[in-house]
Short mmCIF file of C-alpha atoms in Angstrom, two decimals:
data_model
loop_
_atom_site.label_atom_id
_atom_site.label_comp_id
_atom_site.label_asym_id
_atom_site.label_seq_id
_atom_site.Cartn_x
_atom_site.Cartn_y
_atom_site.Cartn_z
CA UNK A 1 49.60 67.60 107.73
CA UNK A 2 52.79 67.74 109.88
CA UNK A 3 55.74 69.44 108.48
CA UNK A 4 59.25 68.03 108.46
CA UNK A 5 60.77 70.04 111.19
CA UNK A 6 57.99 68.25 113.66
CA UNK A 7 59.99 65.05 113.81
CA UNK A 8 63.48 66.45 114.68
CA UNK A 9 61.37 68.16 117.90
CA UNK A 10 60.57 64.74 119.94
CA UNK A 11 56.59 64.81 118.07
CA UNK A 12 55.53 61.51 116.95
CA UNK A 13 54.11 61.59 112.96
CA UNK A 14 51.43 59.15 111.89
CA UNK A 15 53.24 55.91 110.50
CA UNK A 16 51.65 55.71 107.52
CA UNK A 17 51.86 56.39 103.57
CA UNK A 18 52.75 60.49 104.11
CA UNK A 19 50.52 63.15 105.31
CA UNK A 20 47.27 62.45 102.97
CA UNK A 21 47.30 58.63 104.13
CA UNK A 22 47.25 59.95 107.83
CA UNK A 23 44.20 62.64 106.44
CA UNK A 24 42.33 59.84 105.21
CA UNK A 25 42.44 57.91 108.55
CA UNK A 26 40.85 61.62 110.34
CA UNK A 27 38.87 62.07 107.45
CA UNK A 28 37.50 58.63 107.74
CA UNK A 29 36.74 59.60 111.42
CA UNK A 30 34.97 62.65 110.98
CA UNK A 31 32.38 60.63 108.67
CA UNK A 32 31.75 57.93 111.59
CA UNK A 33 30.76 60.96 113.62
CA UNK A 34 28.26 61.97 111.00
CA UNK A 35 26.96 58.57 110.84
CA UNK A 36 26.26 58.68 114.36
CA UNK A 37 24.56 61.69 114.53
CA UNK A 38 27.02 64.58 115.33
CA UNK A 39 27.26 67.74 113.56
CA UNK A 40 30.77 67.60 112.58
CA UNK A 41 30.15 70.55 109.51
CA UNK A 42 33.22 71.17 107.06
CA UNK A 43 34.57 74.03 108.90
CA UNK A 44 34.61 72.17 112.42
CA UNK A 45 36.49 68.96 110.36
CA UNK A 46 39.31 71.53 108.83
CA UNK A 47 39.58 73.16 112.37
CA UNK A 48 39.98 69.37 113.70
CA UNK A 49 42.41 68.72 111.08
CA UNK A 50 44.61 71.70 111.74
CA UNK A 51 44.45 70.90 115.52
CA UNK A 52 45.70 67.74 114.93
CA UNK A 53 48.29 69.26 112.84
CA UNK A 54 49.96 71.67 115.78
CA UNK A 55 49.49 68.88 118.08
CA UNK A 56 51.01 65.31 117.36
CA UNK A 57 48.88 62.84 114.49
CA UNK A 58 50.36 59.68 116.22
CA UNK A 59 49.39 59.78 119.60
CA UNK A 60 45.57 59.02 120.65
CA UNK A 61 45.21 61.24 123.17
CA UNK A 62 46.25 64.62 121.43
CA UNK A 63 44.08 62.94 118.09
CA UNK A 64 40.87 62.64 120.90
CA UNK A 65 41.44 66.07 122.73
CA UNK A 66 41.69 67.63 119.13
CA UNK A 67 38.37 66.15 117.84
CA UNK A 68 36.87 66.71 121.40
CA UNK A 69 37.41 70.45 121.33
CA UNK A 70 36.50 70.71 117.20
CA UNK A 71 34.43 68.17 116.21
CA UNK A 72 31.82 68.38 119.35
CA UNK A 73 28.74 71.44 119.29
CA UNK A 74 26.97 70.55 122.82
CA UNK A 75 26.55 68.13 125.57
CA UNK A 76 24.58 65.88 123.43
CA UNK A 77 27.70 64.98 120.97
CA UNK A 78 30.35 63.96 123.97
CA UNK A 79 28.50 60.45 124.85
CA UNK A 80 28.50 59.62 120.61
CA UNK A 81 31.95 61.27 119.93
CA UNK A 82 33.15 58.93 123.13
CA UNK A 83 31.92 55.77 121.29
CA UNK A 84 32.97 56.56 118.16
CA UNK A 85 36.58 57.47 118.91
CA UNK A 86 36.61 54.02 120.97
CA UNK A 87 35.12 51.75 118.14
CA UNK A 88 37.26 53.62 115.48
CA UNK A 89 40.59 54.00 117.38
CA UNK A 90 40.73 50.89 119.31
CA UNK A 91 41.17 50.74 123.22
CA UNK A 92 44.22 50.48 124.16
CA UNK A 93 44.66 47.53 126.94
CA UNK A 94 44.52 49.22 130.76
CA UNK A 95 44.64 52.52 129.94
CA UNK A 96 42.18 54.74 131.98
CA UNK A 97 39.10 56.63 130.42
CA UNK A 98 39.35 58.43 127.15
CA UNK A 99 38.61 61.77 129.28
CA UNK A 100 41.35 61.10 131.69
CA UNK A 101 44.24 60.00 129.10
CA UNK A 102 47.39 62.05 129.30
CA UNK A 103 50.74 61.87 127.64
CA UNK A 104 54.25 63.35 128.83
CA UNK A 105 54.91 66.62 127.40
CA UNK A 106 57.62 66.28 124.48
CA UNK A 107 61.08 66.70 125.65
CA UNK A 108 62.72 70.05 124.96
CA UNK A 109 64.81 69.96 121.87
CA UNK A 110 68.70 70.19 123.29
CA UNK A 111 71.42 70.97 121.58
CA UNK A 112 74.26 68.28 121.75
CA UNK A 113 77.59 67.20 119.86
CA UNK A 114 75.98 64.92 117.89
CA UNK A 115 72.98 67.14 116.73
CA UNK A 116 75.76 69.95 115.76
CA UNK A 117 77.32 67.04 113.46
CA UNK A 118 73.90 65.88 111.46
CA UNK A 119 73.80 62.93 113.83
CA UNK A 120 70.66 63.03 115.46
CA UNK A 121 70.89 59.40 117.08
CA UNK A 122 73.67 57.32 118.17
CA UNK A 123 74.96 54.20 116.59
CA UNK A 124 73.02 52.12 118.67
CA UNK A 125 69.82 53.99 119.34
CA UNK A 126 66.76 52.75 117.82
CA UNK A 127 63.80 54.51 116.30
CA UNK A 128 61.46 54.90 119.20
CA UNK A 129 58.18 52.82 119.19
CA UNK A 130 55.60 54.40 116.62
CA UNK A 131 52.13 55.15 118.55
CA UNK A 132 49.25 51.84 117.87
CA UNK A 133 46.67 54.60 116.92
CA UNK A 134 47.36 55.09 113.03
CA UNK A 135 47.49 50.78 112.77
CA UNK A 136 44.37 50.85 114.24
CA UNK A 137 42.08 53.83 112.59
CA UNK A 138 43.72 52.62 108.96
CA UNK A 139 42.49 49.15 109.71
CA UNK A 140 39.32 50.34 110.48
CA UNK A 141 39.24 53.02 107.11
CA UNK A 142 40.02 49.43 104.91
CA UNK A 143 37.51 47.77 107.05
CA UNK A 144 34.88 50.60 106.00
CA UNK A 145 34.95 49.58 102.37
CA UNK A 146 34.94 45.83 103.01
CA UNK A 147 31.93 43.73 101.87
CA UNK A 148 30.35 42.56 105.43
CA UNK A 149 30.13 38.89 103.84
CA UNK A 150 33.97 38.76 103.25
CA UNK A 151 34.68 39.65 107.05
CA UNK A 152 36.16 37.30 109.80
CA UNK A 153 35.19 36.71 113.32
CA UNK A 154 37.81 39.42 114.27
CA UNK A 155 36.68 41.79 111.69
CA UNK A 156 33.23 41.54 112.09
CA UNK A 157 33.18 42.39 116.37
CA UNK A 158 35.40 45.59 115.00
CA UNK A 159 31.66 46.08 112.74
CA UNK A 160 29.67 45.83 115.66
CA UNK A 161 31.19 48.29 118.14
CA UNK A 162 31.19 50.74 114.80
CA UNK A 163 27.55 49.61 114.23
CA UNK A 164 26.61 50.32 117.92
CA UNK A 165 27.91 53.68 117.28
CA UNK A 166 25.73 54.78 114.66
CA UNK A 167 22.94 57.22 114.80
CA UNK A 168 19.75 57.51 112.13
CA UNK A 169 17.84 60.54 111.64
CA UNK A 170 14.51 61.69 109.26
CA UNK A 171 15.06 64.35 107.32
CA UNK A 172 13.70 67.16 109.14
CA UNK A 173 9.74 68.38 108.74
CA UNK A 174 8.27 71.54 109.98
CA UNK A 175 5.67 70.71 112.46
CA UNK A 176 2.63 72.71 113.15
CA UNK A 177 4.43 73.45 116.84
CA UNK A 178 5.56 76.36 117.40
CA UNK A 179 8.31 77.62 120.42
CA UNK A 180 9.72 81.08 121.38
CA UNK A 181 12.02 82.54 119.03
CA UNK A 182 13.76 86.17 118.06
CA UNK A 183 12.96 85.89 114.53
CA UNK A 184 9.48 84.85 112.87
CA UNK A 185 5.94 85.67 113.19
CA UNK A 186 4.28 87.40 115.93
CA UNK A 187 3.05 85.67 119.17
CA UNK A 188 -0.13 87.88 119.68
CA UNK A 189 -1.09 85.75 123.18
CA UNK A 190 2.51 86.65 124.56
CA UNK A 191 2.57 89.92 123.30
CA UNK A 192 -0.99 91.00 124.57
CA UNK A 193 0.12 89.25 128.17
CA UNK A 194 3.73 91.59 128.04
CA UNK A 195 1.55 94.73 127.58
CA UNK A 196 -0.71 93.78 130.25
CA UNK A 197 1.77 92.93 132.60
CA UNK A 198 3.13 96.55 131.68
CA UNK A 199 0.22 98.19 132.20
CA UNK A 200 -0.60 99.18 128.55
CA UNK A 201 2.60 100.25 127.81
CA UNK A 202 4.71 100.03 124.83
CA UNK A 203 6.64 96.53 124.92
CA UNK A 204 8.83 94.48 122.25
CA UNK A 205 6.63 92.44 120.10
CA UNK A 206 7.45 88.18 121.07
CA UNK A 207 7.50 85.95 118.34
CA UNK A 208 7.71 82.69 117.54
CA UNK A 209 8.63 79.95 115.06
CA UNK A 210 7.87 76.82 113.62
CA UNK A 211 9.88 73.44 115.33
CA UNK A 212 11.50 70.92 113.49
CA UNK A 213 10.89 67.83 113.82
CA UNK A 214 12.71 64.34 112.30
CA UNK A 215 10.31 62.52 109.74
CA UNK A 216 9.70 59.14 111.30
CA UNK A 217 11.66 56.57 109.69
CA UNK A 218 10.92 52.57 108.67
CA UNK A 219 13.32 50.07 107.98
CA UNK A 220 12.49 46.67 106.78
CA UNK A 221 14.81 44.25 106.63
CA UNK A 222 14.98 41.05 104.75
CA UNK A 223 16.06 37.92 106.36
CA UNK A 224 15.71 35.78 103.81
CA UNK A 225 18.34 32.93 103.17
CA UNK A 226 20.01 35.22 100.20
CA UNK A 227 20.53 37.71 102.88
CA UNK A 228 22.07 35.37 105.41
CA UNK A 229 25.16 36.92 105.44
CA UNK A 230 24.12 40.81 105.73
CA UNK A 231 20.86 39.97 107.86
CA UNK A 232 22.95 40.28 111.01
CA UNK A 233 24.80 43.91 110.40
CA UNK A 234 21.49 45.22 108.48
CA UNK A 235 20.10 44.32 111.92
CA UNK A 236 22.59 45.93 114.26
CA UNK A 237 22.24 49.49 112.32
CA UNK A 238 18.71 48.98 113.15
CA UNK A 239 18.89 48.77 116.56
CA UNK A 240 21.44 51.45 116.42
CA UNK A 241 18.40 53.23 114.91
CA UNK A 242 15.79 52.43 116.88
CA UNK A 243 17.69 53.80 119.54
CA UNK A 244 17.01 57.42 118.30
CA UNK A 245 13.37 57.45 118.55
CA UNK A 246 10.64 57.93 115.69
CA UNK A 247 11.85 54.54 113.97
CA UNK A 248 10.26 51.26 113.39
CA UNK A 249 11.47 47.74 112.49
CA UNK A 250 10.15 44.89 110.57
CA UNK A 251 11.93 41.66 109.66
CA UNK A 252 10.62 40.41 106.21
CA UNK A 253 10.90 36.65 104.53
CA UNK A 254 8.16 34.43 104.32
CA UNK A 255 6.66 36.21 107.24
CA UNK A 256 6.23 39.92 108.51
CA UNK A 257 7.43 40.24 111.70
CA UNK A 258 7.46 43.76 113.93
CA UNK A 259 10.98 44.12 116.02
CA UNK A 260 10.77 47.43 117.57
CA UNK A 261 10.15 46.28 120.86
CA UNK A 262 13.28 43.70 121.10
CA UNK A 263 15.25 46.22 119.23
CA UNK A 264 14.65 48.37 122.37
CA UNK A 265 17.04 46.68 124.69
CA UNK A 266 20.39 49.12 125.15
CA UNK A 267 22.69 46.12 124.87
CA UNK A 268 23.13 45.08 120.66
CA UNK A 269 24.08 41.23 121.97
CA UNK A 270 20.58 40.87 123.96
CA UNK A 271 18.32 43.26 121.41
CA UNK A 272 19.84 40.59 119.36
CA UNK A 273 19.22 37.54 120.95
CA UNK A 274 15.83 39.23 121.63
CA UNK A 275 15.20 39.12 117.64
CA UNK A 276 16.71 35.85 117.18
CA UNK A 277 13.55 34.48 119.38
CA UNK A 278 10.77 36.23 117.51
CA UNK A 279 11.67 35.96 114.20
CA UNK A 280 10.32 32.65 113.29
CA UNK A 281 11.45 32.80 109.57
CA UNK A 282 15.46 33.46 109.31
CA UNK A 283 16.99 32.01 106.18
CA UNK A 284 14.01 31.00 104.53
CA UNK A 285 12.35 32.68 101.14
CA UNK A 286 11.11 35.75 100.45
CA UNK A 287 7.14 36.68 99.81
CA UNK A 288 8.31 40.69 99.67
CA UNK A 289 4.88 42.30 97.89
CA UNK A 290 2.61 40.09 100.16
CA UNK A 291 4.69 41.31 103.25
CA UNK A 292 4.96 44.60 101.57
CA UNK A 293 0.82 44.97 101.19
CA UNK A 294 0.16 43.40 104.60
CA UNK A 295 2.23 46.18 106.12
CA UNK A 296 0.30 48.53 104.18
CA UNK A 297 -2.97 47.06 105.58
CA UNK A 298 -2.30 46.60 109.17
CA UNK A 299 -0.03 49.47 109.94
CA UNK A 300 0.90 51.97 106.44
CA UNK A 301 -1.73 53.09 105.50
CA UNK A 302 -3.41 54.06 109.33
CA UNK A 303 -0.67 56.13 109.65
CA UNK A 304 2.98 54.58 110.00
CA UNK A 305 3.86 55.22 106.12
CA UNK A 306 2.15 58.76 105.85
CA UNK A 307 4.89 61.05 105.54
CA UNK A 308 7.80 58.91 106.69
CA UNK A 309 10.93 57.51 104.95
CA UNK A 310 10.52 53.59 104.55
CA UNK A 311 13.87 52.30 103.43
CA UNK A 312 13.47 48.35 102.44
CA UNK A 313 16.82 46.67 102.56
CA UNK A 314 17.20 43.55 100.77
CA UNK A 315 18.19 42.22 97.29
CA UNK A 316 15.10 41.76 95.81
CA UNK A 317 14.47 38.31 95.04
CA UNK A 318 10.92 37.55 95.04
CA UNK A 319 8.82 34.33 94.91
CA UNK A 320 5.93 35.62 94.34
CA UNK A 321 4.70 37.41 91.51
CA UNK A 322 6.69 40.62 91.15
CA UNK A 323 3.74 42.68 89.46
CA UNK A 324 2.08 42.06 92.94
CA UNK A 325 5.06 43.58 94.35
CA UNK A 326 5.47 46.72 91.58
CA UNK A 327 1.37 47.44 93.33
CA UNK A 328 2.54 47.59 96.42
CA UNK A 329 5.39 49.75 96.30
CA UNK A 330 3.15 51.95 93.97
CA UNK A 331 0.91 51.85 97.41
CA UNK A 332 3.56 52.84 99.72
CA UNK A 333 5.49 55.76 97.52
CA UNK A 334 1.87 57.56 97.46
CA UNK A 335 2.23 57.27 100.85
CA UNK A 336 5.74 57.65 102.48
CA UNK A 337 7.90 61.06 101.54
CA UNK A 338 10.44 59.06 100.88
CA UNK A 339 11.22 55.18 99.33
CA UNK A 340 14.58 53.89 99.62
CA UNK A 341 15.85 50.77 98.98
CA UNK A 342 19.44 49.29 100.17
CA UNK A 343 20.99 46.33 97.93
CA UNK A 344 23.72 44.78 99.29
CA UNK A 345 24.52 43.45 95.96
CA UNK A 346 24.25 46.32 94.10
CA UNK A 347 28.17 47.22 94.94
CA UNK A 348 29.06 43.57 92.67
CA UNK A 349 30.81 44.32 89.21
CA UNK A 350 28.10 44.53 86.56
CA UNK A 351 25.34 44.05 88.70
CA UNK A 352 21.89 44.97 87.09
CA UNK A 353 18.42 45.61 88.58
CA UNK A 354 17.25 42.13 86.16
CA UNK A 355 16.07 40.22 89.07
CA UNK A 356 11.82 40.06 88.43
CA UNK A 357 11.05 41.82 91.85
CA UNK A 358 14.28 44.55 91.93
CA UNK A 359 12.81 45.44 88.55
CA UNK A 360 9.12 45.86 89.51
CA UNK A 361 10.19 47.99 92.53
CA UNK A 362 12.48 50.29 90.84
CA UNK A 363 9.79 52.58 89.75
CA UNK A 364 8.75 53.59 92.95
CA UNK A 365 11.82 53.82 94.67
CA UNK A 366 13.68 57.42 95.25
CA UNK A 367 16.91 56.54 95.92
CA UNK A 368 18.76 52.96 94.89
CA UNK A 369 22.19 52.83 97.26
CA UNK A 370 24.35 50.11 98.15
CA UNK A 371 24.66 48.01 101.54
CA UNK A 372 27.08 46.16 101.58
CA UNK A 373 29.53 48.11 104.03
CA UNK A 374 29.92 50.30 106.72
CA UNK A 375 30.54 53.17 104.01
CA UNK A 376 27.30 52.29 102.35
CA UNK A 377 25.49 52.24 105.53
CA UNK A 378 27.32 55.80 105.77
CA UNK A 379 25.80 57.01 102.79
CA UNK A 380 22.09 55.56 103.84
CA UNK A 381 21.78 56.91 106.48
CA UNK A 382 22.67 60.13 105.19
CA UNK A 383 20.22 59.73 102.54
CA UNK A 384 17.33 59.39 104.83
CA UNK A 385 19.10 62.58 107.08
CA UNK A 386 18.52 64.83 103.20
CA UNK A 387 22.13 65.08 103.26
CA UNK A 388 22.97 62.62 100.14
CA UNK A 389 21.15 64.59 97.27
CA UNK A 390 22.97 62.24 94.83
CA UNK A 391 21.27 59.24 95.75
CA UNK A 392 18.07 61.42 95.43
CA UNK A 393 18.26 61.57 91.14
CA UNK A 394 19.17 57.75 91.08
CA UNK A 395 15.41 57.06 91.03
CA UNK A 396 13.95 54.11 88.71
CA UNK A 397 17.58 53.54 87.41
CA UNK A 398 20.80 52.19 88.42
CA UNK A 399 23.67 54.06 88.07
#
């Protein structure tokens, strides 16, 4: 990223294993910003990559006003980009608002005795301090790929202020609405109202085009007792969710429980202390094609499943009998555009859809991903955006 000749002018370089390990950190960053909903395309995350490289990798506030200026396409993407670069970066203790942060200029490059002689430091000067920033973002790139029942206390907070930043989108649908627009069919009612207001004379023709509109999306989320230790994380990226609009939440284990409402509250701690009262089932077994058909009957099939993306994450054990469960999910893929299914413990070496209900589900599932990470919950959500078309072709098999 930063050439050699950077250092020798006063410009801190990223302390870590050479230029790609300090593009890996940024690159890392730019996905967390998809995740959370903001456009960062390929040509805003090389732009944001070669500001970063004029500027100086090491120190947080050039990294932030470099992704600020490259990485954000409205108003809307400043309050996400904000929480992002705070949950990814770190905050550094007393320092004002992001917005507000400024650094000393670099001091002019002199020439002295010393520098004339190859010395560039003497005897008893010491390397100056390296910036925190590149410590923090690489811990948080390792903590990305970590398995979220291997974390500690510390590591799993670090997951929640990520999780809180996280945004999750349908893939878009034309809707039958349509707005003003330069390109598209005619309007006749606007263009007959232009020519009367003209008096009969000639005017441009108006048009008008069809809006896009986010599929509604619905996640249900074991809480079994096998999925003890993912329940809680699954949970937080669907409040994080939830928080978009268009999205429902059920808890599933021995009992079917709708969450949308306690998922509502802006604060993750109290959305989650909110669930922790109404689900009356944590850590207990798991009746998934009951659950999954008395979804279908109360809410699916008048209207909640028609068209949407359901994504079911959970491992698949089943008490029941799985063939009941294979009917069900036969039920809901007529339905829904979309089936997805996240499996934790699908990342595990040599793991095989053999369990009886993983098995009778496959079949009617679209796209078979992981969640056991952050990353994975990266790549979900981007499946159920119609950004991942790999995890489209994984249907009925596991790859």
């Amino acid at each position: 990223m930063a050439g050699g000749g950077r250092a020798q002018s006063g410009r801190a370089r990223v302390p870590a294993a050479g230029p790609a390990g300090a593009d890996a950190v940024l690159l890392g960053f730019v996905r967390a910003l998809r995740a959370a909903g903001v456009d960062a395309s390929t040509e805003r995350m090389y732009a944001f990559l070669r500001a970063v490289a004029v500027l100086r990798p090491g120190m947080r506030a050039d990294v932030y006003a470099a992704g600020r200026a490259t990485l954000c396409g409205g108003p809307d993407d400043l309050e996400r980009y904000e929480r992002v670069f705070a949950a990814y970066f770190g905050a550094t203790a007393g320092s004002p608002p992001l917005p507000t942060v400024r650094t000393p200029p670099p001091p002019r490059p002199r020439l002295r005795a010393r520098d004339a002689a190859g010395g560039g430091r003497s005897p008893g000067e010491r390397e100056p301090p390296a910036p925190p920033t590149a410590a923090l973002a690489s811990s948080t790139e390792v903590l990305r790929h970590r398995d979220i029942a291997a974390l500690d206390a510390v590591e799993r907070a670090q997951l929640h202020r990520l999780l809180a930043a996280f945004a999750l989108r349908g893939e878009a649908r034309r809707s039958a609405r349509r707005r003003p627009a330069r390109r598209g069919a005619v309007d006749p009612r606007r263009t007959v109202r232009e020519l009367l207001r003209r008096g009969g004379e000639p005017a441009r023709l108006r048009r008008h085009a069809r809006v896009d509109r986010p599929r509604r999306v619905v996640l249900l989320v074991d809480v079994s007792g096998s999925m003890a230790p993912y329940a809680d994380a699954l949970l937080r990226f669907a409040h994080a969710a939830a928080r978009g609009g268009r999205t429902e939440v059920f808890t599933v284990g021995t009992r079917l429980t709708r969450v949308t409402r306690e998922l509502s509250a802006r604060d993750p701690d109290l959305a989650m202390t909110a669930v922790a009262a109404a689900v009356p089932d944590w850590r207990g077994g798991t009746r998934l094609g009951e659950l999954l058909r008395e979804f279908l009957n109360r809410w699916g099939q008048r209207g909640m499943a028609r068209g949407a993306i359901v994504v079911l994450l959970s491992d698949g054990w089943e008490r029941d009998d799985p063939a009941l469960l294979g009917a069900q999910m036969r039920r809901l893929h007529a339905l829904a555009h979309r089936v997805v299914w996240a499996n934790p413990r699908k990342a595990r070496p040599g793991y095989a859809p053999t369990a009886a209900g993983m098995a009778a589900a496959l079949p009617s599932v679209d796209a078979f991903v992981e969640g056991h990470s952050l990353a994975a919950l990266e790549r979900l959500a981007a499946v159920v955006r119609g950004a991942d078309t790999g995890a489209a072709v994984e249907r009925g098999v596991d790859s």
